[in-house]
PDB file of C-alpha atoms in Angstrom:
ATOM      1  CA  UNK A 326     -24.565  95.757 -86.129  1.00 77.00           C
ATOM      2  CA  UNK A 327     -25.502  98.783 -88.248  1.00 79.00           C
ATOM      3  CA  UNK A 328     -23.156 101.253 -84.936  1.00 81.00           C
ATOM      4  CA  UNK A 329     -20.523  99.097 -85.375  1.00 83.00           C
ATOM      5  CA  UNK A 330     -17.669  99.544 -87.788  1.00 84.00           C
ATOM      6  CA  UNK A 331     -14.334  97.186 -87.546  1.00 85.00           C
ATOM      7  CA  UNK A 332     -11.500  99.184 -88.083  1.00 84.00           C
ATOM      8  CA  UNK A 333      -8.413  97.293 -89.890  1.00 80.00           C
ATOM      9  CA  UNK A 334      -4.618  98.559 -90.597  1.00 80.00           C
ATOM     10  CA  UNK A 335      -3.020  96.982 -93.242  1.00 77.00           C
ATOM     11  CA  UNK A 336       1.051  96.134 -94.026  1.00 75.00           C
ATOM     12  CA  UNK A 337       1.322  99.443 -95.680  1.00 83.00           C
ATOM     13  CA  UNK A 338      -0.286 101.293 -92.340  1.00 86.00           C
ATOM     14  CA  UNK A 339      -3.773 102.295 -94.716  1.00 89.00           C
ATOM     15  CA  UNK A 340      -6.536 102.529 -92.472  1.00 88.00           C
ATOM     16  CA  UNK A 341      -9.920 100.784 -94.061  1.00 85.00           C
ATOM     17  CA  UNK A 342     -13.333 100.071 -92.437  1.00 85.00           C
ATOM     18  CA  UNK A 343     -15.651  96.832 -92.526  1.00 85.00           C
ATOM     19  CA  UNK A 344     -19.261  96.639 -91.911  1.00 84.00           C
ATOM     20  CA  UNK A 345     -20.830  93.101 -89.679  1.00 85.00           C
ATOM     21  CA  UNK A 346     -22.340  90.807 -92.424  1.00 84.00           C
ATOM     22  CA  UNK A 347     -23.320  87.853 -90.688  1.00 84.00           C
ATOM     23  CA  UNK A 348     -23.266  84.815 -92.624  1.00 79.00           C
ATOM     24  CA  UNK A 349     -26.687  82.603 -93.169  1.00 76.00           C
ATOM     25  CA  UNK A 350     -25.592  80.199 -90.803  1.00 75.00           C
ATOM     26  CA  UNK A 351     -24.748  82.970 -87.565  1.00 80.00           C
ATOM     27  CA  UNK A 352     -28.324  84.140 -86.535  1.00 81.00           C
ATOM     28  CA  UNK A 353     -28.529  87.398 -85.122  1.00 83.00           C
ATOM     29  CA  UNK A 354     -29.819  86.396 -81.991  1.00 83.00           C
ATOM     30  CA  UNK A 355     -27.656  84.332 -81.354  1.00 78.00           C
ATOM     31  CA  UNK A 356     -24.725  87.085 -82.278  1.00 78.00           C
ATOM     32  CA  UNK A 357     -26.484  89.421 -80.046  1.00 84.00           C
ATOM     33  CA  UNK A 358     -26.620  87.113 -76.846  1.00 78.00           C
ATOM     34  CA  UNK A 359     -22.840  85.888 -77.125  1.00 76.00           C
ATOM     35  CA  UNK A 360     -21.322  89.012 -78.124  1.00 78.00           C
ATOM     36  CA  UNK A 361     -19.373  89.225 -75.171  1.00 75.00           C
ATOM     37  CA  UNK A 362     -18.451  86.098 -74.544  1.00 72.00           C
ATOM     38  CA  UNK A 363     -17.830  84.682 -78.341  1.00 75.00           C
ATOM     39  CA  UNK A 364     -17.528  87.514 -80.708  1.00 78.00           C
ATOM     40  CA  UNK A 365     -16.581  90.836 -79.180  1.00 81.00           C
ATOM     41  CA  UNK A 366     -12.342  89.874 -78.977  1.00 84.00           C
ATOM     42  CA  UNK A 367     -12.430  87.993 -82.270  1.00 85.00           C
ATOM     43  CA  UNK A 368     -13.398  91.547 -83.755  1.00 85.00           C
ATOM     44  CA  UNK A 369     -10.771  93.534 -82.155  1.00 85.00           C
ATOM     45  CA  UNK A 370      -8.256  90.696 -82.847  1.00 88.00           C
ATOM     46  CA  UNK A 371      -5.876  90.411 -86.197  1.00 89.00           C
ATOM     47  CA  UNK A 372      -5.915  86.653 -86.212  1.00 94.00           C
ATOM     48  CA  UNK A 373      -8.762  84.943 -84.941  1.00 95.00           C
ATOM     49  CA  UNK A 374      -8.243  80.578 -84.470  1.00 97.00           C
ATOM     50  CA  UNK A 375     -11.992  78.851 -84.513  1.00 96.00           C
ATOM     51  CA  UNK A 376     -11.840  75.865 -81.692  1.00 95.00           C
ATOM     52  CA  UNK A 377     -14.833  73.406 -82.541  1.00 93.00           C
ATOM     53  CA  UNK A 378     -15.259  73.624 -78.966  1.00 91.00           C
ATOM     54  CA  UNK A 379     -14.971  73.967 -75.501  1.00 91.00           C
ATOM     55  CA  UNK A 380     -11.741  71.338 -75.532  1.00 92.00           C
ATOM     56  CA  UNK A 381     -10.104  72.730 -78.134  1.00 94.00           C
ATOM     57  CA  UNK A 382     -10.433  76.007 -76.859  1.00 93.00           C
ATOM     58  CA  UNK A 383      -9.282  75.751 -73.541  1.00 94.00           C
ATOM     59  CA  UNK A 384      -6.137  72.920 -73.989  1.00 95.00           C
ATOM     60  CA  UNK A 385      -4.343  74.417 -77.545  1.00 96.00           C
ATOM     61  CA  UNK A 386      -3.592  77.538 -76.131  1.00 96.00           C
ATOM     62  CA  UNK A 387      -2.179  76.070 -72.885  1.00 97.00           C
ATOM     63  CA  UNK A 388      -0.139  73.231 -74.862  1.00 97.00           C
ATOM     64  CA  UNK A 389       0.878  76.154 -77.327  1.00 97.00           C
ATOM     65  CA  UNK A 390       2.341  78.267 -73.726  1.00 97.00           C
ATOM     66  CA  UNK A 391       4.177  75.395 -72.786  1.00 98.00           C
ATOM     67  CA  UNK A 392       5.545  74.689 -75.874  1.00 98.00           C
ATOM     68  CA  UNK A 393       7.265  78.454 -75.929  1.00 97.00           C
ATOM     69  CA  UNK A 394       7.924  78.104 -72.523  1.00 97.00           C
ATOM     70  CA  UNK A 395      10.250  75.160 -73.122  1.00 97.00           C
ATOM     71  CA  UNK A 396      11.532  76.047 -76.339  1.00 97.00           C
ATOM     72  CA  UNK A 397      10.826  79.326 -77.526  1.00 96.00           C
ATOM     73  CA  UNK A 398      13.680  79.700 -80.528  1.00 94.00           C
ATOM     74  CA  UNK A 399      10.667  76.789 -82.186  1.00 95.00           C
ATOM     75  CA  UNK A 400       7.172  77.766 -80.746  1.00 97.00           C
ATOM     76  CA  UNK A 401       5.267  80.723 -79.982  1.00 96.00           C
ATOM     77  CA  UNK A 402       2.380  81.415 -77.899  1.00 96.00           C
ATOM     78  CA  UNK A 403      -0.791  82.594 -79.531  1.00 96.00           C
ATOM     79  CA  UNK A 404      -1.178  85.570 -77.679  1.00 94.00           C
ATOM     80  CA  UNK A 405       2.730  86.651 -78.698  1.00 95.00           C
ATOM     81  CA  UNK A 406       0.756  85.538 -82.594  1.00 95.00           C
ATOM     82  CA  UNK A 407      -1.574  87.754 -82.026  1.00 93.00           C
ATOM     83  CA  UNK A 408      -3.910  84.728 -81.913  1.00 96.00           C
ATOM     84  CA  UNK A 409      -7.861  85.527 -80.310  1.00 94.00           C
ATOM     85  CA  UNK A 410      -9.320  81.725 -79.891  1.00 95.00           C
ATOM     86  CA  UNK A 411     -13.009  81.594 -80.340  1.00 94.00           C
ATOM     87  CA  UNK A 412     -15.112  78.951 -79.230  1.00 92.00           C
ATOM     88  CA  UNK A 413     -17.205  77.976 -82.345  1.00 91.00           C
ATOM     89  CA  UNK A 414     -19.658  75.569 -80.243  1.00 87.00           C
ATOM     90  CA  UNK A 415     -19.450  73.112 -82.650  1.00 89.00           C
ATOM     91  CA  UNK A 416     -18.310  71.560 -85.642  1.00 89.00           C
ATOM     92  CA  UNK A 417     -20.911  73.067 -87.623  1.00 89.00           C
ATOM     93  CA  UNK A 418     -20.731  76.181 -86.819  1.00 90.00           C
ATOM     94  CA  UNK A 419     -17.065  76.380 -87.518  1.00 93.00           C
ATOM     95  CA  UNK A 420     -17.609  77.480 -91.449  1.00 93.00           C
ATOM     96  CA  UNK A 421     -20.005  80.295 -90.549  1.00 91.00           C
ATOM     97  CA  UNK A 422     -18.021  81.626 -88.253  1.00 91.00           C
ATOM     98  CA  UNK A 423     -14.574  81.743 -90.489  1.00 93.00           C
ATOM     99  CA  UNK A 424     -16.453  82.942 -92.822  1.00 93.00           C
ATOM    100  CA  UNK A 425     -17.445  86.262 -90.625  1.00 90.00           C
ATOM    101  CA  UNK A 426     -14.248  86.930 -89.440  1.00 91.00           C
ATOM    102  CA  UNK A 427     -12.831  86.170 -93.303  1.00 92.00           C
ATOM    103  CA  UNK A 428     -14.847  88.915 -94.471  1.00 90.00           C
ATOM    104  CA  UNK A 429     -13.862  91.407 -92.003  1.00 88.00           C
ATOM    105  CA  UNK A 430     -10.122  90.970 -92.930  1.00 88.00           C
ATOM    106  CA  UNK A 431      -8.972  88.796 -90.013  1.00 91.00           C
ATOM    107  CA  UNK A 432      -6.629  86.330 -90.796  1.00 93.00           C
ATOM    108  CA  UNK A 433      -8.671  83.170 -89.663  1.00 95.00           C
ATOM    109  CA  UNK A 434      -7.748  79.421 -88.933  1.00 97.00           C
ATOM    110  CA  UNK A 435      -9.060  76.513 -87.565  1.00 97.00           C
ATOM    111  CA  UNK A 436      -8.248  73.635 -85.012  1.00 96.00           C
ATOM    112  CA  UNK A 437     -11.088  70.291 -85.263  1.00 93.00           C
ATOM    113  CA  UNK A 438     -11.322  66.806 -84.442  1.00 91.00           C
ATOM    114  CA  UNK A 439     -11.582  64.501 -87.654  1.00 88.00           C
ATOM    115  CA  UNK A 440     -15.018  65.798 -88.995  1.00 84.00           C
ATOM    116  CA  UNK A 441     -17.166  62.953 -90.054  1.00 79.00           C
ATOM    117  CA  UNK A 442     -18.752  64.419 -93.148  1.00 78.00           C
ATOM    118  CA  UNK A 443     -16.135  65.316 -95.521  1.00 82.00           C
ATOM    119  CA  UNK A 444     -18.555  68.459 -97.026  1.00 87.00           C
ATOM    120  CA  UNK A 445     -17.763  69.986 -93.059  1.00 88.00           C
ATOM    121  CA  UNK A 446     -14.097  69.911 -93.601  1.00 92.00           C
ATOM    122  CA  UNK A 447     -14.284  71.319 -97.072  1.00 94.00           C
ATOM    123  CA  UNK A 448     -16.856  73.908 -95.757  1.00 93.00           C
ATOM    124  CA  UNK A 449     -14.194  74.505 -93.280  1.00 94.00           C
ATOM    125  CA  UNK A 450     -11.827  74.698 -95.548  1.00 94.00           C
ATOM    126  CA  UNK A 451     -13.223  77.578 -98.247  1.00 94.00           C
ATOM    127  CA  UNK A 452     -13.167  79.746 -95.190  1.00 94.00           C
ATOM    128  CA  UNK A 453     -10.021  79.442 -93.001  1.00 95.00           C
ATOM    129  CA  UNK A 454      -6.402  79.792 -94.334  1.00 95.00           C
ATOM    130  CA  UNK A 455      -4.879  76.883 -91.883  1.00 96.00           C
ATOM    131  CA  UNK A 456      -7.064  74.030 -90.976  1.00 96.00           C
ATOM    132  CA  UNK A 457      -5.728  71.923 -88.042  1.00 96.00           C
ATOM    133  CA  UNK A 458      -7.210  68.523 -87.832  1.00 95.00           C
ATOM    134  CA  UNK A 459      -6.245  65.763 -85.907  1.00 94.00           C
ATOM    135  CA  UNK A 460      -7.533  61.903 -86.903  1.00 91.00           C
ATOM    136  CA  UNK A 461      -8.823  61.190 -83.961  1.00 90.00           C
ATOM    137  CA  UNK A 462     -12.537  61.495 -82.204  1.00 87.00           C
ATOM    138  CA  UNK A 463     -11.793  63.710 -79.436  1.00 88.00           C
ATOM    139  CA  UNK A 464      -9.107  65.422 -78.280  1.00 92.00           C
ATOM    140  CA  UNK A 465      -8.501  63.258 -75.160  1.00 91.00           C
ATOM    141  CA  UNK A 466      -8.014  60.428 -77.271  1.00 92.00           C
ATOM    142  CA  UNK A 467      -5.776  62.005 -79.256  1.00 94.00           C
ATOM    143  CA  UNK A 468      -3.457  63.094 -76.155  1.00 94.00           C
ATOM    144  CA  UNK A 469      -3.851  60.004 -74.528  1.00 93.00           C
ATOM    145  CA  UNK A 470      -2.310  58.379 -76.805  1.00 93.00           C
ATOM    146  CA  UNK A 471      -0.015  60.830 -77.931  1.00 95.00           C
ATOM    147  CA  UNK A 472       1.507  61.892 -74.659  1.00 95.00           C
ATOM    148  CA  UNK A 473       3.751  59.138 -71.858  1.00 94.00           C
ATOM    149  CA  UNK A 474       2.567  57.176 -69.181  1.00 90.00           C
ATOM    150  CA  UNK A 475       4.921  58.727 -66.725  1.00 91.00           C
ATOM    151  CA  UNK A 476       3.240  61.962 -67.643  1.00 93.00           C
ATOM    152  CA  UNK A 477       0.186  60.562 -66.680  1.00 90.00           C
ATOM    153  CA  UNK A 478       1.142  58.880 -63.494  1.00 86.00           C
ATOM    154  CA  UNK A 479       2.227  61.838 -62.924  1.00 89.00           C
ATOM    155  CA  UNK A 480      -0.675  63.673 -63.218  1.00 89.00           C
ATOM    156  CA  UNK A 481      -2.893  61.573 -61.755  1.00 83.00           C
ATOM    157  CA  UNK A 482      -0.728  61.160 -58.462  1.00 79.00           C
ATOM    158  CA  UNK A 483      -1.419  65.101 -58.104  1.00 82.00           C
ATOM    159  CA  UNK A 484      -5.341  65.146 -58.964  1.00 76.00           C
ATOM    160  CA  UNK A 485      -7.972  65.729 -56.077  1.00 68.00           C
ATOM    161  CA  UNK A 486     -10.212  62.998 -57.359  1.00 63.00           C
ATOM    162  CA  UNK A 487     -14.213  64.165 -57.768  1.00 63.00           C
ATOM    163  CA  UNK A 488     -15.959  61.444 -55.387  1.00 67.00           C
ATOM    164  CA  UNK A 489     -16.574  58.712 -58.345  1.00 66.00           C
ATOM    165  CA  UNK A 490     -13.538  58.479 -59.173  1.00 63.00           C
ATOM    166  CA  UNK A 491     -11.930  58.528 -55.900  1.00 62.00           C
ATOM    167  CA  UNK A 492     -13.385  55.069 -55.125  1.00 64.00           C
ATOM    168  CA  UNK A 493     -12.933  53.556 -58.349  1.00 63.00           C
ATOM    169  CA  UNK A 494      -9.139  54.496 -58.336  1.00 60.00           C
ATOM    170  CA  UNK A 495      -8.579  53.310 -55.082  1.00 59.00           C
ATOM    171  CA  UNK A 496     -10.510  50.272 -55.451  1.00 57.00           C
ATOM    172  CA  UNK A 497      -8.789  49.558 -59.006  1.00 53.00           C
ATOM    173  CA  UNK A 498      -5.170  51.236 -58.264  1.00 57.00           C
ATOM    174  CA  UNK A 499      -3.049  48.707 -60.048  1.00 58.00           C
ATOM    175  CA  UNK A 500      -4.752  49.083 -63.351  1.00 59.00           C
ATOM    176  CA  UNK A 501      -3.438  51.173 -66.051  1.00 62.00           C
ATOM    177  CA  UNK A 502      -3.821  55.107 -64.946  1.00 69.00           C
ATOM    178  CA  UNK A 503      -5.147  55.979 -68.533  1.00 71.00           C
ATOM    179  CA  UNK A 504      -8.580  54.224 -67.309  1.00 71.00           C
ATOM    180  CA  UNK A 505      -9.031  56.713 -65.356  1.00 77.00           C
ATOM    181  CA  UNK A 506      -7.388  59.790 -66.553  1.00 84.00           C
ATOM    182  CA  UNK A 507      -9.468  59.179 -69.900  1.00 84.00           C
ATOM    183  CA  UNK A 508     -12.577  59.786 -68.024  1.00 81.00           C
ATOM    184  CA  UNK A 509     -11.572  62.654 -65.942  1.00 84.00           C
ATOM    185  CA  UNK A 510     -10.446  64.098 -69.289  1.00 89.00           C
ATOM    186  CA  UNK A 511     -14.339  63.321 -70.393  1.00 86.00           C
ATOM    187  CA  UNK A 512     -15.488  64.803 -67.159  1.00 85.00           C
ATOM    188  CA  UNK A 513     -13.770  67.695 -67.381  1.00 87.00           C
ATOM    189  CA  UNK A 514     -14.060  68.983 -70.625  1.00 84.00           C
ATOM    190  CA  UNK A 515     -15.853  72.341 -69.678  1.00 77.00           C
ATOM    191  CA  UNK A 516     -13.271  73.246 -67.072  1.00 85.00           C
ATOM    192  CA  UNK A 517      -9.803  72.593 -68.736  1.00 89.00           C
ATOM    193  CA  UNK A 518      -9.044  69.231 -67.236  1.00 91.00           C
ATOM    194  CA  UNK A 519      -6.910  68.627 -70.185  1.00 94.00           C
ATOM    195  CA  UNK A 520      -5.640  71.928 -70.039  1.00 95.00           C
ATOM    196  CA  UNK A 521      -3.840  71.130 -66.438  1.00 94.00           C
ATOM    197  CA  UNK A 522      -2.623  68.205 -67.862  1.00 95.00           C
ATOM    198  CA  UNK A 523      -0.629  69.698 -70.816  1.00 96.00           C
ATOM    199  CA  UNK A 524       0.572  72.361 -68.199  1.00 96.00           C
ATOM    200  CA  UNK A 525       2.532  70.205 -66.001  1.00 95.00           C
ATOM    201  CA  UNK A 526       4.303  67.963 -69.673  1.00 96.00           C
ATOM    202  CA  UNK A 527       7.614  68.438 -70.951  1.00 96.00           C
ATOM    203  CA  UNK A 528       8.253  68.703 -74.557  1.00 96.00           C
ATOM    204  CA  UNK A 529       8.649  65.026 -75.317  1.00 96.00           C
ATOM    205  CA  UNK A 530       5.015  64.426 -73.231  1.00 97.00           C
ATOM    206  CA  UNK A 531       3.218  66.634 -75.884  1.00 97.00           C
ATOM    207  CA  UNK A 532       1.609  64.939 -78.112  1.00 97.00           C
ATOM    208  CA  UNK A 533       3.945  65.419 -81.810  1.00 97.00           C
ATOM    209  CA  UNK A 534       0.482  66.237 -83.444  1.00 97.00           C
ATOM    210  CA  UNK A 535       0.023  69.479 -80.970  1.00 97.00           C
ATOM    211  CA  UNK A 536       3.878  70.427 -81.467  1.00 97.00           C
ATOM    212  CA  UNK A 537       3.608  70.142 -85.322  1.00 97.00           C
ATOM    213  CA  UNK A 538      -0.150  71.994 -85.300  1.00 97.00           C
ATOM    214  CA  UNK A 539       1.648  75.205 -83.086  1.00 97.00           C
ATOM    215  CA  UNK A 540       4.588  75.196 -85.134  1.00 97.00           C
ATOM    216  CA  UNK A 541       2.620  75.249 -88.436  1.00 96.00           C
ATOM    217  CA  UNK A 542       0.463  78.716 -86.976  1.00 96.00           C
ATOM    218  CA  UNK A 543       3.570  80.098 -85.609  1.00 96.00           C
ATOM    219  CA  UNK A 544       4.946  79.762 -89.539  1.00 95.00           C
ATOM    220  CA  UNK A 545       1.761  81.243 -91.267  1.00 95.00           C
ATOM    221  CA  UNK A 546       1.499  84.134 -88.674  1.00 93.00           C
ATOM    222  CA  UNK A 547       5.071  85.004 -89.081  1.00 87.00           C
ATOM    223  CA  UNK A 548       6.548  86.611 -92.630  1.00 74.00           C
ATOM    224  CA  UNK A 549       9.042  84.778 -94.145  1.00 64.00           C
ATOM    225  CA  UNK A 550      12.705  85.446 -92.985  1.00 60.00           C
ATOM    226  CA  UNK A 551      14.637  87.683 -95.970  1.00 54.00           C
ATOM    227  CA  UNK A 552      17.889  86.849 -96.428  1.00 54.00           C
ATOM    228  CA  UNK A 553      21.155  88.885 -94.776  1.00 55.00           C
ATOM    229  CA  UNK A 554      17.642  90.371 -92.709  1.00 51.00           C
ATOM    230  CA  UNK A 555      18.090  90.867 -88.638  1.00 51.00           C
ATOM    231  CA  UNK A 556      16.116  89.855 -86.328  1.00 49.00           C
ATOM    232  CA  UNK A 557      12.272  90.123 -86.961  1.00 52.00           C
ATOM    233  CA  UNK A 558      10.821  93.510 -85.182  1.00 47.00           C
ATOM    234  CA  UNK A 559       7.901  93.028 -82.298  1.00 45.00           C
ATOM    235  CA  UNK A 560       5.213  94.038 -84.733  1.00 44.00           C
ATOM    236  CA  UNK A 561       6.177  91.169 -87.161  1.00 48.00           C
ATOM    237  CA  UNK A 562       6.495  88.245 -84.823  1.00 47.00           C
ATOM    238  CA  UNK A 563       3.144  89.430 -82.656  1.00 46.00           C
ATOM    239  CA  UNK A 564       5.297  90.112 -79.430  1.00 46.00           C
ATOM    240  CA  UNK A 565       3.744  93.813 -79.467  1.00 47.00           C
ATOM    241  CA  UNK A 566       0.392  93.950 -78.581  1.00 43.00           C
ATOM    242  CA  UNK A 567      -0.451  97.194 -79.887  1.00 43.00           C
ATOM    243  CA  UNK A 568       0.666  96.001 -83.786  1.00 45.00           C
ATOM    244  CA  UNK A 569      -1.494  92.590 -82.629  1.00 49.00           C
ATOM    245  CA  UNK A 570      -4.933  94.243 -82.340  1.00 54.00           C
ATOM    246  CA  UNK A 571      -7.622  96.379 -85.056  1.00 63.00           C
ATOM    247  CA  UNK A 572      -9.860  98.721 -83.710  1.00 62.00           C
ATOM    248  CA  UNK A 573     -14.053  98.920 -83.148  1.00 59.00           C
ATOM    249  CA  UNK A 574     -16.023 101.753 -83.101  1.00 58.00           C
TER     250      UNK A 574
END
């Protein structure tokens, strides 16, 4: 950590430099193995979005793509933000992990299931500007019963089943197609099985929760329209990567 120095630009184009601190709760080690994979883009990012996990992490984004894709004069995606997504690994390790990215100047926020202890959210909270929690246990649950059942049928009708549930859906084919969706959602949650799902939805399919959580990041990313004002420049919506990155050395 001691060779590494996070460069940051700020509004008025002064350059500054940040030294790693690592809170108590991110061991080195474990900063050390998962650089790559879980810290190195956070650092060269401007805003950095802390998934609880792997769900979270691989779905948002997607459902935030769509969303823009559809209707992009109301939704952005989080790369045109700016937006790194980390994969905290955990509910727990959400705080510690704001907090690092806090210090070093990144804008930081925060997507989560409903936490069960409310000293986690608040934790969560202290560190992060925009917290995004849903009240439900999971995101599955919470698109399964936010999204349509034509949306589903849909889906399913256009899965390759994995060999369980191949016989079970063929064996039970006339009951509702949420039995079964809900556990390939379960069974697929480390290879963006809900992901695929929000993909192939129209607006109306995705869940209001998800369309309220991207429009409230697309509003704190972007600075606040000034009256008689054109049209916002690439480097203040996010559109141009170059203005959507810091520097490491």
């Amino acid at each position: 950590m001691e060779e590494t120095v996070v460069l940051t630009r700020d509004a008025e184009g002064l350059l500054g430099q940040r030294a790693i601190e690592l809170p108590v709760n991110v061991k080195l080690k474990r900063y050390r193995q998962e650089f790559r994979t879980r810290f190195c883009e956070g650092l060269l990012a401007r805003r950095v979005l802390l998934a609880e996990g792997p769900t979270e992490y691989s779905a948002f984004p997607v459902a935030c793509r769509r969303l823009a894709e559809l209707n992009p004069e109301n939704y952005q995606s989080l790369e045109a933000l700016g937006i790194c997504v980390v994969d905290a690994d955990g509910e727990t390790n959400v705080p510690g992990m704001a907090q690092l990215y806090k210090t070093l100047g990144k804008q930081t926020f925060a997507i989560c299931d409903k936490q069960e202890l409310a000293s986690n959210k608040a934790l969560i909270e202290a560190e992060v500007e925009l917290l995004l929690m849903h009240d439900e246990k999971g995101s599955e649950n919470l698109v399964l019963k936010g999204t349509t059942k034509v949306a589903l049928e849909r889906f399913a009708k256009q899965l390759g089943w994995p060999d369980d549930l191949d016989q079970k859906y063929f064996q039970f084919k006339d009951k509702p197609y949420e039995d079964f969706i809900e556990k390939y959602f379960k069974d697929t949650k480390g290879t963006g099985g809900l992901a695929d799902f929000l993909a192939q939805c129209n607006e109306t399919e995705i869940p209001e929760w998800l369309c309220e959580a991207a429009q409230k990041l697309k509003t704190a990313c972007l600075p606040a329209p000034v009256a008689g004002s054109g049209p916002a420049s690439p480097a203040q919506t996010g559109d141009d990567p170059e203005a959507g990155a810091d520097g490491i050395d």
